[in-house]
PDB file of C-alpha atoms in Angstrom:
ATOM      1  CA  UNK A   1     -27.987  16.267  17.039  1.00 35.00           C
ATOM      2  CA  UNK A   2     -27.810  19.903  16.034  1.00 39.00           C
ATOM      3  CA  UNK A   3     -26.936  20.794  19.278  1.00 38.00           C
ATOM      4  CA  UNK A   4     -23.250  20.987  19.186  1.00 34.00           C
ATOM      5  CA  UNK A   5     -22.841  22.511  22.633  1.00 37.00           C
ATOM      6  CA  UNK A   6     -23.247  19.146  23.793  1.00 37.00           C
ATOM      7  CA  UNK A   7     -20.647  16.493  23.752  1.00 40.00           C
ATOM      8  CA  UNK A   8     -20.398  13.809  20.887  1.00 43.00           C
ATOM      9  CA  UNK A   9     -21.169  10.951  23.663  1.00 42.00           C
ATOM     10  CA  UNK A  10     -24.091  12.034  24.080  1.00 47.00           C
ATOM     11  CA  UNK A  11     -24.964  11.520  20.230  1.00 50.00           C
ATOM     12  CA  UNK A  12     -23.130   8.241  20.679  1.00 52.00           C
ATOM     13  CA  UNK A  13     -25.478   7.513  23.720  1.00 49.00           C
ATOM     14  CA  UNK A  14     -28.659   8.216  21.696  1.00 49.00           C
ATOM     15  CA  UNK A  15     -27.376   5.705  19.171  1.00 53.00           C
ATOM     16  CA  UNK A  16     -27.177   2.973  22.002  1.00 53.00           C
ATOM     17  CA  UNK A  17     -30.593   4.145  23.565  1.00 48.00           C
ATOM     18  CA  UNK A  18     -32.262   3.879  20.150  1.00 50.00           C
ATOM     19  CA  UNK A  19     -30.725   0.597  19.683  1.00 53.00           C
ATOM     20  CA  UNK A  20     -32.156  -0.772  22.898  1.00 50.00           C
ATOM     21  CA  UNK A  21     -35.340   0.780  22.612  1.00 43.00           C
ATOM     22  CA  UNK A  22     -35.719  -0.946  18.855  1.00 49.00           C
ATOM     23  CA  UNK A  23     -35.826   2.789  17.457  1.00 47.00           C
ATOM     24  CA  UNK A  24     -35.237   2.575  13.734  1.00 53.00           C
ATOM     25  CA  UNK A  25     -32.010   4.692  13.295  1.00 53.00           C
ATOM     26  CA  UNK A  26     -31.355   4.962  10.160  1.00 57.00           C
ATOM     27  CA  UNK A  27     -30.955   8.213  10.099  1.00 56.00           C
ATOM     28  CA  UNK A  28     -29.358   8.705  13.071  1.00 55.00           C
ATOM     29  CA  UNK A  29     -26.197   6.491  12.126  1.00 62.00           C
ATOM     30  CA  UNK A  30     -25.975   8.304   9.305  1.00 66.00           C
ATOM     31  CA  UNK A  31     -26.220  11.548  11.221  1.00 66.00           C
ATOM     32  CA  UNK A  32     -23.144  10.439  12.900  1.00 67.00           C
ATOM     33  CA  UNK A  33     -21.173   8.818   9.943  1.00 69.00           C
ATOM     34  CA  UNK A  34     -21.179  12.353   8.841  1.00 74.00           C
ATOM     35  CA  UNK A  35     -20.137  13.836  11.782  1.00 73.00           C
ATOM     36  CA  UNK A  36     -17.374  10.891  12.259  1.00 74.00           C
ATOM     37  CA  UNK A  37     -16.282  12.555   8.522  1.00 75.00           C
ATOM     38  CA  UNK A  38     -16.495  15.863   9.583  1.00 79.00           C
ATOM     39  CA  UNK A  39     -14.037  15.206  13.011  1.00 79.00           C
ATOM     40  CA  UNK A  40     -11.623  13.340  10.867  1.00 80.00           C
ATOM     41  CA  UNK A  41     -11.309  14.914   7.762  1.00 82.00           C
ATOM     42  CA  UNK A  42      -9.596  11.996   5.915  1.00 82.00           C
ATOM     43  CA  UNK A  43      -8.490  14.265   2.938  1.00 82.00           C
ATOM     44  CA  UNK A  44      -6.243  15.823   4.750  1.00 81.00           C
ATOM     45  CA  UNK A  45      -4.024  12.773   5.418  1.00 80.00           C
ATOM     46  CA  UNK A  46      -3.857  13.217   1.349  1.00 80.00           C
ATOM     47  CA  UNK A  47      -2.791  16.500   1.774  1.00 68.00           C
ATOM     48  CA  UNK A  48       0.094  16.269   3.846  1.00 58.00           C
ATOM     49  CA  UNK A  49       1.716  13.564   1.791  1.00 56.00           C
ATOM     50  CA  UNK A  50       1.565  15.840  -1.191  1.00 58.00           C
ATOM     51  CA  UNK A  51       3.088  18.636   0.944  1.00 54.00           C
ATOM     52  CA  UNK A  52       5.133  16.575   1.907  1.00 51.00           C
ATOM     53  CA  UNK A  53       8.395  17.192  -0.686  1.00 47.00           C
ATOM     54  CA  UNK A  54      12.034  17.541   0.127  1.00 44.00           C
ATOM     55  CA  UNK A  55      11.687  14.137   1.911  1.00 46.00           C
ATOM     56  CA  UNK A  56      14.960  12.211   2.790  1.00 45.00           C
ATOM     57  CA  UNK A  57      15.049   9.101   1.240  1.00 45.00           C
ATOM     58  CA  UNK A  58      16.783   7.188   4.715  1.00 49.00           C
ATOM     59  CA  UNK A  59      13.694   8.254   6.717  1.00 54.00           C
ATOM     60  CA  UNK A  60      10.198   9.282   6.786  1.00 61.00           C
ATOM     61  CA  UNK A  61       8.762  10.772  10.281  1.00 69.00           C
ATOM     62  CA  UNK A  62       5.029  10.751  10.432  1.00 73.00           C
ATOM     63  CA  UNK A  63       3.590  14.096   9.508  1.00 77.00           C
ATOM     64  CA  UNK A  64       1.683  16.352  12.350  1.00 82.00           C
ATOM     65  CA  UNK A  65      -1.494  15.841  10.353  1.00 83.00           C
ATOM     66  CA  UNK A  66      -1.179  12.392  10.928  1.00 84.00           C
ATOM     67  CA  UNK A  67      -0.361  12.640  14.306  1.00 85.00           C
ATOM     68  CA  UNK A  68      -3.472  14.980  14.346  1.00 87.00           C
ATOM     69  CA  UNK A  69      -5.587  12.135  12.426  1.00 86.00           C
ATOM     70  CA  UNK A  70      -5.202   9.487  14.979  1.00 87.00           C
ATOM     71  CA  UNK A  71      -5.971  11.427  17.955  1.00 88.00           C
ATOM     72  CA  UNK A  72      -9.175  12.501  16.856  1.00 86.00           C
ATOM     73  CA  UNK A  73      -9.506   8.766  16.206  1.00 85.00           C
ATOM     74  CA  UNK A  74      -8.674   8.141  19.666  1.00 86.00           C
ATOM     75  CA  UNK A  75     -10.941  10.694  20.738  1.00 87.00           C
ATOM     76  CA  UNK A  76     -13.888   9.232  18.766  1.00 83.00           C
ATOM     77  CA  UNK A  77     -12.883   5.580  20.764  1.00 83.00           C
ATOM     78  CA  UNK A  78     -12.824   7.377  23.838  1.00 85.00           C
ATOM     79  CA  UNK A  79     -16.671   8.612  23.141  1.00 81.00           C
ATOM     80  CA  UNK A  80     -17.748   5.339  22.031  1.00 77.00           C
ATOM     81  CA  UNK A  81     -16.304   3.767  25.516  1.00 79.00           C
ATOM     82  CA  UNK A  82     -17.488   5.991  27.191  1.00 81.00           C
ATOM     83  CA  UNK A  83     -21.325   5.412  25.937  1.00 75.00           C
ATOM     84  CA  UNK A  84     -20.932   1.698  27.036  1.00 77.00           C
ATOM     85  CA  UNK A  85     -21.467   0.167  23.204  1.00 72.00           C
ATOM     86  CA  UNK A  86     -21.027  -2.943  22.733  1.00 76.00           C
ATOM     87  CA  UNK A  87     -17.856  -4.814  21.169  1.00 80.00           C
ATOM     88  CA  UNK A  88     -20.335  -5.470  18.408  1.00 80.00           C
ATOM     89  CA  UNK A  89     -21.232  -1.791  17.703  1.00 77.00           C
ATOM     90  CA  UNK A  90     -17.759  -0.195  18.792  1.00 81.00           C
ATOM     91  CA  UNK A  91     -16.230  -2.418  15.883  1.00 85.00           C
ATOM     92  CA  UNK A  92     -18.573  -1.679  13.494  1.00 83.00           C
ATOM     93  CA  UNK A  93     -18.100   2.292  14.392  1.00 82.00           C
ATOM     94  CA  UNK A  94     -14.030   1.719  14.150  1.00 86.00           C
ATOM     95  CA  UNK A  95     -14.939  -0.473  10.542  1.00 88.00           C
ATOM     96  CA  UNK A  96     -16.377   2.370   9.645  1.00 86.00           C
ATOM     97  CA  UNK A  97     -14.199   5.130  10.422  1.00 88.00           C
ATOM     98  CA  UNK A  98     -11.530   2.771   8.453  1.00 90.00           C
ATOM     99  CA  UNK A  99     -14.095   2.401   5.252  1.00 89.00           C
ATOM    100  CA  UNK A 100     -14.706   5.812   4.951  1.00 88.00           C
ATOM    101  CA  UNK A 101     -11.103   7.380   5.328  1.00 91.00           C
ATOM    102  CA  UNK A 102     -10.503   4.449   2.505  1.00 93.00           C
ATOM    103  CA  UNK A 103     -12.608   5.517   0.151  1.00 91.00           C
ATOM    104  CA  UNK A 104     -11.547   9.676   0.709  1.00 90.00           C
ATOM    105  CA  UNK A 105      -7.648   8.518   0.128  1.00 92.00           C
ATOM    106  CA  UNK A 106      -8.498   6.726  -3.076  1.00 92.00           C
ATOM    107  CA  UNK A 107     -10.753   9.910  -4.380  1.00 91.00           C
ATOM    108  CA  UNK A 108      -8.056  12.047  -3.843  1.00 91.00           C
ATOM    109  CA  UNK A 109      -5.451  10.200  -5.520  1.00 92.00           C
ATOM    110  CA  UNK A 110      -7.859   9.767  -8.777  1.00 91.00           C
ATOM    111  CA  UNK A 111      -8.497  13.161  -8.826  1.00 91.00           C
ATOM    112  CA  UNK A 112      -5.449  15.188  -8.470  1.00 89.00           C
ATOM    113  CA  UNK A 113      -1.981  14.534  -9.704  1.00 89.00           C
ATOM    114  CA  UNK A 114      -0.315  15.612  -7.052  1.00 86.00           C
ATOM    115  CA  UNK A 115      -0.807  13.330  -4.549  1.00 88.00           C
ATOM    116  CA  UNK A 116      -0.098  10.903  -6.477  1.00 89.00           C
ATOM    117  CA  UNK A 117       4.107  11.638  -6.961  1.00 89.00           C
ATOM    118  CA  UNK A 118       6.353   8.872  -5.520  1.00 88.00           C
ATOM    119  CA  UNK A 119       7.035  10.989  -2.210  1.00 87.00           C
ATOM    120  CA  UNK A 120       3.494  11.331  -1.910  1.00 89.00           C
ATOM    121  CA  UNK A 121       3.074   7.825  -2.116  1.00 91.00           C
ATOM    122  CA  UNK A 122       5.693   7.272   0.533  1.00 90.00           C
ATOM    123  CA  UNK A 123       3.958   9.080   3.077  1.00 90.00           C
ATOM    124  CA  UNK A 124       0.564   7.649   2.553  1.00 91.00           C
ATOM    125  CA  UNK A 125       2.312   4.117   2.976  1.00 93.00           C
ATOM    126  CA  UNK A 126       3.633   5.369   6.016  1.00 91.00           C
ATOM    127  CA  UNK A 127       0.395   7.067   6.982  1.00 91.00           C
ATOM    128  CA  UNK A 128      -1.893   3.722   6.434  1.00 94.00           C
ATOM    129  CA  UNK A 129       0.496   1.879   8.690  1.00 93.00           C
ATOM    130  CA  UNK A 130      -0.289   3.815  11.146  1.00 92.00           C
ATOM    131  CA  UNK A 131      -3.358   3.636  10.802  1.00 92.00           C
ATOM    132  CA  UNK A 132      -3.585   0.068  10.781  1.00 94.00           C
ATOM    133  CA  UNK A 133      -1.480   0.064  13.701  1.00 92.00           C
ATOM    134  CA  UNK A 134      -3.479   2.062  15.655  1.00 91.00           C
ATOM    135  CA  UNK A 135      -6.794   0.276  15.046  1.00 91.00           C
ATOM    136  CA  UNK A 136      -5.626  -3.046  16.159  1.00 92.00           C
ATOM    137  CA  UNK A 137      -4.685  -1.280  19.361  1.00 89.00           C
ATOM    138  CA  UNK A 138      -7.452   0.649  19.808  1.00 86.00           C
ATOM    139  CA  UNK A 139      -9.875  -2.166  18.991  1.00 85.00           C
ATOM    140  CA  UNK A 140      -8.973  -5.434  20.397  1.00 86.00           C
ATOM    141  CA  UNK A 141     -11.800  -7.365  18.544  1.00 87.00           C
ATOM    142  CA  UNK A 142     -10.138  -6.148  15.285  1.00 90.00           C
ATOM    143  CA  UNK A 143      -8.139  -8.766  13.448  1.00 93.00           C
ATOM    144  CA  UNK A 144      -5.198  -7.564  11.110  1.00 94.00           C
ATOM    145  CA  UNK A 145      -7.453  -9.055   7.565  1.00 95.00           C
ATOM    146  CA  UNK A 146     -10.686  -6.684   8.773  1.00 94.00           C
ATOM    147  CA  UNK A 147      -8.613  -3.750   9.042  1.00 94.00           C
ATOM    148  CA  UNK A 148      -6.515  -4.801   5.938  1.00 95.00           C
ATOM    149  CA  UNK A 149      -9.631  -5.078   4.244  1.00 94.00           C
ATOM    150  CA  UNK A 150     -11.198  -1.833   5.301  1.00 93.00           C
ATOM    151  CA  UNK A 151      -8.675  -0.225   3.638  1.00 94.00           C
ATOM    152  CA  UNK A 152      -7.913  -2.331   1.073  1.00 94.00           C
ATOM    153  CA  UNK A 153      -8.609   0.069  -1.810  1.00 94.00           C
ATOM    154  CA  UNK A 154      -6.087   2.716  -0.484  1.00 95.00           C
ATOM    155  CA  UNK A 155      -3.878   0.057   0.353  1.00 96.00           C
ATOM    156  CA  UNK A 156      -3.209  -1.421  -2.502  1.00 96.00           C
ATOM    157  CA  UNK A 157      -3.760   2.379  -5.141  1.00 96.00           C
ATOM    158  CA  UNK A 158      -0.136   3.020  -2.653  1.00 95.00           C
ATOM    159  CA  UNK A 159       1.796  -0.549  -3.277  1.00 95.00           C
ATOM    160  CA  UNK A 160       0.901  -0.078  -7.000  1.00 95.00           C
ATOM    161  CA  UNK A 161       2.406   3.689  -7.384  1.00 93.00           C
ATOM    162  CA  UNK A 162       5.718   2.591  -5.495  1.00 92.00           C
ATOM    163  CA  UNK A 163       5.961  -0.859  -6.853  1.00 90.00           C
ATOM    164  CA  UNK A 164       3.224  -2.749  -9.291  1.00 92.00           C
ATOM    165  CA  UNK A 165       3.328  -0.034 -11.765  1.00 92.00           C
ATOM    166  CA  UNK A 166       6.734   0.373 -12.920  1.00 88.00           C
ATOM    167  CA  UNK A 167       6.703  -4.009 -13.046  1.00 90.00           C
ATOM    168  CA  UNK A 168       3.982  -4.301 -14.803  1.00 92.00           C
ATOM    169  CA  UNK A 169       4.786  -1.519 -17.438  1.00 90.00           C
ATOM    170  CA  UNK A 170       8.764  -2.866 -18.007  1.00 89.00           C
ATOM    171  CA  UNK A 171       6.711  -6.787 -18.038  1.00 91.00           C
ATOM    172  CA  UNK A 172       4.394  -5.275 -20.914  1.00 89.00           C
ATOM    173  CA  UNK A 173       6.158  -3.755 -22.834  1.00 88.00           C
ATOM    174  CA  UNK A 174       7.898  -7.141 -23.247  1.00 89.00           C
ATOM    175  CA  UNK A 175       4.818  -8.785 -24.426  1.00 88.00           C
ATOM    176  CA  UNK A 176       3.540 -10.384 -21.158  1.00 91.00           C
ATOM    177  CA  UNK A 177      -0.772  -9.997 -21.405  1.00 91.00           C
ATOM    178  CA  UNK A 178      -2.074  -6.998 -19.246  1.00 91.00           C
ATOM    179  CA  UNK A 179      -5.129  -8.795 -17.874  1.00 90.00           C
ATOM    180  CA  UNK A 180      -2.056 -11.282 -16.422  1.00 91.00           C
ATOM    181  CA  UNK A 181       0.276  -8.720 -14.621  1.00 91.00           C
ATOM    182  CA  UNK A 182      -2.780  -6.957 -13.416  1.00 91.00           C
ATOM    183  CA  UNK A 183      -4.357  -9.692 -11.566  1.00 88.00           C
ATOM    184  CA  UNK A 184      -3.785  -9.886  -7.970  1.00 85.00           C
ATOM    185  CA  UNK A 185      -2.135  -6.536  -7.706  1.00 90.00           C
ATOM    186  CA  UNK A 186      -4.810  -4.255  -8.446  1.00 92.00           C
ATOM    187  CA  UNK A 187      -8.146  -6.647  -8.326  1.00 92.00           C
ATOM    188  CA  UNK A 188      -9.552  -4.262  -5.709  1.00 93.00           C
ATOM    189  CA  UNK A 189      -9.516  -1.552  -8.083  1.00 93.00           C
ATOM    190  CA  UNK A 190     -11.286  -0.842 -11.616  1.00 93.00           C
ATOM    191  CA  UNK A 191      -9.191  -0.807 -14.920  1.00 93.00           C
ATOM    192  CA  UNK A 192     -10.441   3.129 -15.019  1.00 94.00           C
ATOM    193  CA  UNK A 193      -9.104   3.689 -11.849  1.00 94.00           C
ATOM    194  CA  UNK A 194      -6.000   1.489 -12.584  1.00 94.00           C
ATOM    195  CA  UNK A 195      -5.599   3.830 -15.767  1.00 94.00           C
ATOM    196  CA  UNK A 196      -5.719   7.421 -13.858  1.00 94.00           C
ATOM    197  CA  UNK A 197      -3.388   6.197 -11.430  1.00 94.00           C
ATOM    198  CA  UNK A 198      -0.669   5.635 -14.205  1.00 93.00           C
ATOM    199  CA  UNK A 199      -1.870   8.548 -16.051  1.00 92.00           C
ATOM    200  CA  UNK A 200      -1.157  10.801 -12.460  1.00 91.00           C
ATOM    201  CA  UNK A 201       1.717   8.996 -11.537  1.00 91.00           C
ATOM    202  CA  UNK A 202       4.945  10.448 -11.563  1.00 87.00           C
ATOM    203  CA  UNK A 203       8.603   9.737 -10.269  1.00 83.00           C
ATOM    204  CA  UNK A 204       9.454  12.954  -8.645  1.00 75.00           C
ATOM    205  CA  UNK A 205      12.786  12.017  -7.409  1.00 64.00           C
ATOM    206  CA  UNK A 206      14.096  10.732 -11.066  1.00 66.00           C
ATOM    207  CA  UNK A 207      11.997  12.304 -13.602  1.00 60.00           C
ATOM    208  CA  UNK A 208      10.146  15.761 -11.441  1.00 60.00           C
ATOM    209  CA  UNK A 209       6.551  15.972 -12.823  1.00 64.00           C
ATOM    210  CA  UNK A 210       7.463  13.965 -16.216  1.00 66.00           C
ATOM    211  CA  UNK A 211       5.736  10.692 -16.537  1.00 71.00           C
ATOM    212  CA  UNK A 212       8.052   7.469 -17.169  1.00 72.00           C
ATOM    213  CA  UNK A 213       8.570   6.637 -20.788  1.00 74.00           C
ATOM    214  CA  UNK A 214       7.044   2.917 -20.346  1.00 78.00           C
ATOM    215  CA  UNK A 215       3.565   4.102 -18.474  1.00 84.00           C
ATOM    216  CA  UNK A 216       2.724   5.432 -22.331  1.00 87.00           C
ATOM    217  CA  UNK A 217       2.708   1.835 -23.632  1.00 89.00           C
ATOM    218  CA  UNK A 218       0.646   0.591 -20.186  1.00 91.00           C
ATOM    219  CA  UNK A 219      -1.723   3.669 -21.153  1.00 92.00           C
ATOM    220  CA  UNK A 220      -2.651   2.270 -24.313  1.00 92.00           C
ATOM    221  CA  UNK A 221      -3.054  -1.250 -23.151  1.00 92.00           C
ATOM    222  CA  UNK A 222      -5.313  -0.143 -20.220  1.00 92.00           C
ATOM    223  CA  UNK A 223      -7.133   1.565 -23.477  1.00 92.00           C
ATOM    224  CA  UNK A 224      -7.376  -1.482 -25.375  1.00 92.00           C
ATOM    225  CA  UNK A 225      -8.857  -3.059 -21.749  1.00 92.00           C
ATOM    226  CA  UNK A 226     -11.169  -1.002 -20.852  1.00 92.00           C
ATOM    227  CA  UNK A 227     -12.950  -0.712 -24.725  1.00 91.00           C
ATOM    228  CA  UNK A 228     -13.692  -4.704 -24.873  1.00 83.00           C
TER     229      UNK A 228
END
């Protein structure tokens, strides 16, 4: 596996061998989760939105990173076809490709503030969308909830910056119970997590890098949650 003069297929036909040979391979999947992580490099997709400034608000044309994303997708699909897997194992391989670009977006957006600026959160809508578009093409055992679900986390960290968050603050601050507007809209996320996102978030085309006046008041509510 160290040997990368040869081509990834052949790492994806080991996997199959192994498999058929009732090889445990623990450590081999693993071996090539991390270099699945190392082709893709989902932080970058993170990057580009928060590069991404100047944007017109009519249109949004995916980024060249993006672009650049899903073709070394495609080119990890193409490998796993061409090692003969199994609809089984190519599924979980695209599952997992989803899962772990997931979890990179969502690290990204709790730790720097950045990315997490309404245009920013524009173009990581866009960017998941094409994602999810691509997978169900690329993998035709795929149903729309799997991949949905694969990136839930992600998914639903970018609805809450452009949409839950500003609802839920104006809602609160007229007396409506957090633990109410909260449920549903960010259940795949922790209140900590729910609390850095409003904390990062910020309205560049109203306010620049200033934080919205309500967010304080959601703050100290997610404060009051998270210390029961």
């Amino acid at each position: 596996l160290k040997d990368f003069e040869c081509a990834k297929t052949s790492e994806l036909q080991l996997a199959v061998f192994a498999t058929g040979i009732g090889v445990d391979n623990t450590i081999l999947f693993r071996d090539l989760r991390q270099m699945m992580y190392n082709i893709l490099n989902p932080a970058r997709l993170v990057d580009t939105a928060n590069k991404s400034s100047g944007l017109s608000r009519k249109r949004l044309d995916i980024p060249a990173t993006v672009k650049a994303f899903l073709l070394d997708l495609q080119g990890i699909m193409s490998d796993i076809e061409s090692a003969h897997m199994s609809n089984v194992l190519a599924k979980t391989f695209v599952l997992e490709m989803l899962n772990m670009t997931d979890m990179e977006i969502l690290n990204q957006l709790l730790m720097r503030r950045e990315c997490c600026s309404t245009s920013s959160a524009r173009i990581l809508d866009l960017t998941l969308r094409h994602i999810e578009k691509w997978a169900l093409q690329s993998c035709s055992a795929l149903s729309l909830k799997e991949v949905r679900w694969s990136l839930r986390r992600s998914i639903q960290a970018c609805n809450f910056l452009l949409v839950h968050k500003t609802d839920i603050a104006r809602a609160y601050k007229h007396g409506i119970p957090l633990t109410q507007l909260l449920e549903g809209k960010t259940d795949k996320l922790n209140l900590q997590q729910v609390y850095r996102l409003v904390a990062y978030h910020h309205d560049d085309w109203i306010l620049g890098n200033r934080m919205n006046s309500d967010s304080y008041g959601l703050l100290h509510g997610l404060k009051r949650e998270i210390a029961k």
